[in-house]
C-alpha cells in the first residue's frame, strides 16, 4: 500500500508515502514530505522542500538537506549546513554530546595535563644531590604550570662510596595527580 498527496506526488515503493507537490517516494517503506522531496532508499525519509534521502535508512531533515550514505541523518548539505540547538546533554555511551559537555571534557583534560606538568616540574626541582662524603640528602621542590601548582620532596641515601639510591614524590596542590619516582646509581 502506498500513499501520495499533492500535485504530481509519486509513491511507488512498497508502503511508501509522498506528500507535497512533486514529492517522490520510490524506496520501499520510504517517506518524502515537502515540495520536490525525494526518498529513494529503502526506509529513507526526506522532510522539507528539495530534501533528498537516497540511501537505505537515511534521513534528510530540512529544506535542501541531502543524505546519500546509508544509516545517516543529514541536517543540511554542502554550503547549506545547520546547527543543532537545544540539545540535552548526552547520557549513554552512544549519545551525542552538546557543546557544553565537549568544552567541559577539554577543560578537564587540559587541567589534568597542567597538574601533571606542574608535578613533573616540582619533582625535577626536588632532586636531591649527594655530595661526596655525605650519607643522606633531602630536598623540596615547587612547580607551576598553567593555573596548577605542585609540591615535591626527595631523599637520597649513600649505601657505599659508589652506590646511592633516591626516592622522589610529587603531588598537585589541587588534587588529582600524584607521582612517585625512585632510582639507584652506581658510580666508579
mmCIF file of C-alpha atoms in Angstrom, residues 3-188:
data_model
loop_
_atom_site.group_PDB
_atom_site.id
_atom_site.type_symbol
_atom_site.label_atom_id
_atom_site.label_comp_id
_atom_site.label_asym_id
_atom_site.label_seq_id
_atom_site.Cartn_x
_atom_site.Cartn_y
_atom_site.Cartn_z
ATOM 1 C CA UNK A 3 0.082 6.977 -0.282
ATOM 2 C CA UNK A 4 0.636 10.087 -2.401
ATOM 3 C CA UNK A 5 -0.860 13.528 -1.775
ATOM 4 C CA UNK A 6 -0.156 16.688 -3.748
ATOM 5 C CA UNK A 7 0.163 17.664 -7.400
ATOM 6 C CA UNK A 8 2.386 15.137 -9.193
ATOM 7 C CA UNK A 9 3.301 13.408 -5.910
ATOM 8 C CA UNK A 10 4.547 9.889 -6.598
ATOM 9 C CA UNK A 11 4.766 6.972 -4.139
ATOM 10 C CA UNK A 12 5.903 3.823 -5.957
ATOM 11 C CA UNK A 13 7.878 1.903 -3.310
ATOM 12 C CA UNK A 14 6.085 -0.719 -1.246
ATOM 13 C CA UNK A 15 4.438 1.050 1.738
ATOM 14 C CA UNK A 16 5.867 4.383 0.542
ATOM 15 C CA UNK A 17 4.424 7.824 1.336
ATOM 16 C CA UNK A 18 4.850 11.008 -0.735
ATOM 17 C CA UNK A 19 3.304 14.294 0.393
ATOM 18 C CA UNK A 20 3.710 17.630 -1.349
ATOM 19 C CA UNK A 21 3.977 18.901 -4.897
ATOM 20 C CA UNK A 22 6.249 16.605 -6.938
ATOM 21 C CA UNK A 23 7.307 14.630 -3.821
ATOM 22 C CA UNK A 24 8.704 11.219 -4.768
ATOM 23 C CA UNK A 25 8.988 8.139 -2.539
ATOM 24 C CA UNK A 26 10.432 5.332 -4.667
ATOM 25 C CA UNK A 27 12.152 3.321 -1.928
ATOM 26 C CA UNK A 28 10.311 0.605 -0.039
ATOM 27 C CA UNK A 29 8.827 1.998 3.211
ATOM 28 C CA UNK A 30 10.229 5.413 2.227
ATOM 29 C CA UNK A 31 8.657 8.762 3.068
ATOM 30 C CA UNK A 32 9.051 12.062 1.195
ATOM 31 C CA UNK A 33 7.343 15.145 2.614
ATOM 32 C CA UNK A 34 7.746 18.578 1.063
ATOM 33 C CA UNK A 35 7.782 20.100 -2.386
ATOM 34 C CA UNK A 36 10.220 18.245 -4.680
ATOM 35 C CA UNK A 37 11.407 15.993 -1.838
ATOM 36 C CA UNK A 38 12.874 12.588 -2.780
ATOM 37 C CA UNK A 39 13.111 9.426 -0.657
ATOM 38 C CA UNK A 40 14.795 6.851 -2.889
ATOM 39 C CA UNK A 41 16.461 4.463 -0.414
ATOM 40 C CA UNK A 42 14.707 1.666 1.453
ATOM 41 C CA UNK A 43 13.342 3.082 4.729
ATOM 42 C CA UNK A 44 14.598 6.553 3.681
ATOM 43 C CA UNK A 45 12.951 9.724 4.980
ATOM 44 C CA UNK A 46 13.154 13.152 3.342
ATOM 45 C CA UNK A 47 11.375 16.029 5.092
ATOM 46 C CA UNK A 48 11.454 19.541 3.654
ATOM 47 C CA UNK A 49 11.378 21.212 0.272
ATOM 48 C CA UNK A 50 14.021 19.696 -2.044
ATOM 49 C CA UNK A 51 15.211 17.295 0.690
ATOM 50 C CA UNK A 52 16.908 14.156 -0.719
ATOM 51 C CA UNK A 53 17.371 10.816 1.088
ATOM 52 C CA UNK A 54 18.825 8.416 -1.463
ATOM 53 C CA UNK A 55 20.477 5.698 0.636
ATOM 54 C CA UNK A 56 18.951 2.925 2.747
ATOM 55 C CA UNK A 57 17.873 4.047 6.225
ATOM 56 C CA UNK A 58 18.984 7.611 5.503
ATOM 57 C CA UNK A 59 17.199 10.714 6.801
ATOM 58 C CA UNK A 60 17.330 14.203 5.296
ATOM 59 C CA UNK A 61 15.769 16.833 7.576
ATOM 60 C CA UNK A 62 15.057 20.356 6.381
ATOM 61 C CA UNK A 63 14.846 22.157 3.085
ATOM 62 C CA UNK A 64 17.700 21.270 0.685
ATOM 63 C CA UNK A 65 19.127 18.632 3.024
ATOM 64 C CA UNK A 66 20.870 15.678 1.367
ATOM 65 C CA UNK A 67 21.518 12.209 2.839
ATOM 66 C CA UNK A 68 23.440 9.986 0.396
ATOM 67 C CA UNK A 69 25.027 7.440 2.747
ATOM 68 C CA UNK A 70 23.254 4.520 4.435
ATOM 69 C CA UNK A 71 22.245 4.846 8.094
ATOM 70 C CA UNK A 72 22.933 8.584 8.326
ATOM 71 C CA UNK A 73 20.931 11.652 9.326
ATOM 72 C CA UNK A 74 21.619 14.877 7.431
ATOM 73 C CA UNK A 75 20.547 18.321 8.581
ATOM 74 C CA UNK A 76 21.837 20.176 5.526
ATOM 75 C CA UNK A 77 24.124 19.838 2.523
ATOM 76 C CA UNK A 78 27.498 21.247 1.452
ATOM 77 C CA UNK A 79 27.117 25.016 1.632
ATOM 78 C CA UNK A 80 23.788 24.624 3.436
ATOM 79 C CA UNK A 81 24.968 23.468 6.883
ATOM 80 C CA UNK A 82 22.865 23.832 10.018
ATOM 81 C CA UNK A 83 23.467 23.792 13.748
ATOM 82 C CA UNK A 84 21.587 21.596 16.173
ATOM 83 C CA UNK A 85 20.369 23.672 19.073
ATOM 84 C CA UNK A 86 18.687 22.983 22.411
ATOM 85 C CA UNK A 87 20.343 19.572 22.690
ATOM 86 C CA UNK A 88 20.194 17.847 26.072
ATOM 87 C CA UNK A 89 23.496 16.525 27.475
ATOM 88 C CA UNK A 90 24.325 13.002 26.347
ATOM 89 C CA UNK A 91 23.885 10.288 28.980
ATOM 90 C CA UNK A 92 24.508 6.914 27.343
ATOM 91 C CA UNK A 93 27.800 5.839 25.703
ATOM 92 C CA UNK A 94 26.433 6.266 22.157
ATOM 93 C CA UNK A 95 24.694 9.613 22.802
ATOM 94 C CA UNK A 96 25.991 12.732 21.115
ATOM 95 C CA UNK A 97 27.494 15.407 23.357
ATOM 96 C CA UNK A 98 26.497 19.041 23.303
ATOM 97 C CA UNK A 99 28.996 21.924 23.183
ATOM 98 C CA UNK A 100 28.917 22.407 26.963
ATOM 99 C CA UNK A 101 29.857 18.751 27.555
ATOM 100 C CA UNK A 102 32.587 18.900 24.926
ATOM 101 C CA UNK A 103 34.139 22.065 26.346
ATOM 102 C CA UNK A 104 33.948 20.620 29.888
ATOM 103 C CA UNK A 105 35.806 17.500 28.746
ATOM 104 C CA UNK A 106 38.506 19.555 27.025
ATOM 105 C CA UNK A 107 38.870 21.780 30.094
ATOM 106 C CA UNK A 108 39.219 18.762 32.419
ATOM 107 C CA UNK A 109 41.838 17.145 30.157
ATOM 108 C CA UNK A 110 43.773 20.428 29.998
ATOM 109 C CA UNK A 111 43.623 20.853 33.781
ATOM 110 C CA UNK A 112 44.880 17.291 34.339
ATOM 111 C CA UNK A 113 47.721 17.833 31.867
ATOM 112 C CA UNK A 114 48.677 21.053 33.686
ATOM 113 C CA UNK A 115 48.616 19.200 37.027
ATOM 114 C CA UNK A 116 50.923 16.501 35.671
ATOM 115 C CA UNK A 117 53.294 19.057 34.178
ATOM 116 C CA UNK A 118 53.404 21.068 37.422
ATOM 117 C CA UNK A 119 54.097 17.841 39.359
ATOM 118 C CA UNK A 120 56.940 16.901 36.981
ATOM 119 C CA UNK A 121 58.471 20.381 37.320
ATOM 120 C CA UNK A 122 58.237 20.164 41.119
ATOM 121 C CA UNK A 123 59.890 16.716 41.130
ATOM 122 C CA UNK A 124 62.672 17.984 38.889
ATOM 123 C CA UNK A 125 63.335 20.746 41.427
ATOM 124 C CA UNK A 126 63.238 18.272 44.330
ATOM 125 C CA UNK A 127 66.054 16.096 43.025
ATOM 126 C CA UNK A 128 68.456 15.660 45.949
ATOM 127 C CA UNK A 129 72.145 15.767 45.145
ATOM 128 C CA UNK A 130 74.551 13.799 47.334
ATOM 129 C CA UNK A 131 77.901 15.485 47.569
ATOM 130 C CA UNK A 132 80.974 13.323 48.002
ATOM 131 C CA UNK A 133 81.334 12.182 51.585
ATOM 132 C CA UNK A 134 77.686 12.870 52.518
ATOM 133 C CA UNK A 135 75.384 9.974 53.511
ATOM 134 C CA UNK A 136 71.896 11.492 53.197
ATOM 135 C CA UNK A 137 70.177 14.392 51.418
ATOM 136 C CA UNK A 138 66.634 15.803 51.476
ATOM 137 C CA UNK A 139 65.109 18.319 49.110
ATOM 138 C CA UNK A 140 61.824 20.059 48.408
ATOM 139 C CA UNK A 141 60.581 21.442 45.108
ATOM 140 C CA UNK A 142 57.757 23.543 43.784
ATOM 141 C CA UNK A 143 56.304 23.561 40.282
ATOM 142 C CA UNK A 144 53.687 25.564 38.479
ATOM 143 C CA UNK A 145 52.197 25.193 35.027
ATOM 144 C CA UNK A 146 49.146 26.984 33.688
ATOM 145 C CA UNK A 147 46.893 27.503 36.675
ATOM 146 C CA UNK A 148 48.112 24.403 38.554
ATOM 147 C CA UNK A 149 50.767 24.125 41.263
ATOM 148 C CA UNK A 150 52.517 21.151 42.825
ATOM 149 C CA UNK A 151 54.920 20.289 45.643
ATOM 150 C CA UNK A 152 57.541 17.563 45.636
ATOM 151 C CA UNK A 153 60.051 16.068 48.003
ATOM 152 C CA UNK A 154 63.059 13.895 47.502
ATOM 153 C CA UNK A 155 65.513 11.875 49.524
ATOM 154 C CA UNK A 156 68.848 10.306 48.614
ATOM 155 C CA UNK A 157 70.998 7.922 50.568
ATOM 156 C CA UNK A 158 74.548 6.683 50.055
ATOM 157 C CA UNK A 159 74.855 2.953 50.741
ATOM 158 C CA UNK A 160 78.547 2.751 49.854
ATOM 159 C CA UNK A 161 81.065 5.115 48.305
ATOM 160 C CA UNK A 162 79.907 4.005 44.841
ATOM 161 C CA UNK A 163 76.239 3.064 45.371
ATOM 162 C CA UNK A 164 73.348 5.515 46.042
ATOM 163 C CA UNK A 165 69.575 5.407 45.965
ATOM 164 C CA UNK A 166 66.885 8.054 45.734
ATOM 165 C CA UNK A 167 63.148 8.458 46.135
ATOM 166 C CA UNK A 168 61.084 11.396 44.849
ATOM 167 C CA UNK A 169 57.393 12.121 45.186
ATOM 168 C CA UNK A 170 55.222 14.940 43.949
ATOM 169 C CA UNK A 171 51.592 15.925 44.200
ATOM 170 C CA UNK A 172 49.361 18.532 42.660
ATOM 171 C CA UNK A 173 48.067 21.051 45.184
ATOM 172 C CA UNK A 174 44.595 20.903 43.641
ATOM 173 C CA UNK A 175 44.368 17.111 43.791
ATOM 174 C CA UNK A 176 44.191 14.543 41.064
ATOM 175 C CA UNK A 177 47.877 13.956 40.329
ATOM 176 C CA UNK A 178 50.467 12.209 42.451
ATOM 177 C CA UNK A 179 53.753 10.854 41.143
ATOM 178 C CA UNK A 180 56.476 8.746 42.691
ATOM 179 C CA UNK A 181 59.897 8.028 41.283
ATOM 180 C CA UNK A 182 62.814 6.026 42.540
ATOM 181 C CA UNK A 183 66.283 5.337 41.274
ATOM 182 C CA UNK A 184 69.641 3.860 42.080
ATOM 183 C CA UNK A 185 73.080 4.907 40.965
ATOM 184 C CA UNK A 186 76.427 3.157 40.903
ATOM 185 C CA UNK A 187 79.492 5.283 40.278
ATOM 186 C CA UNK A 188 83.098 4.309 39.712
#
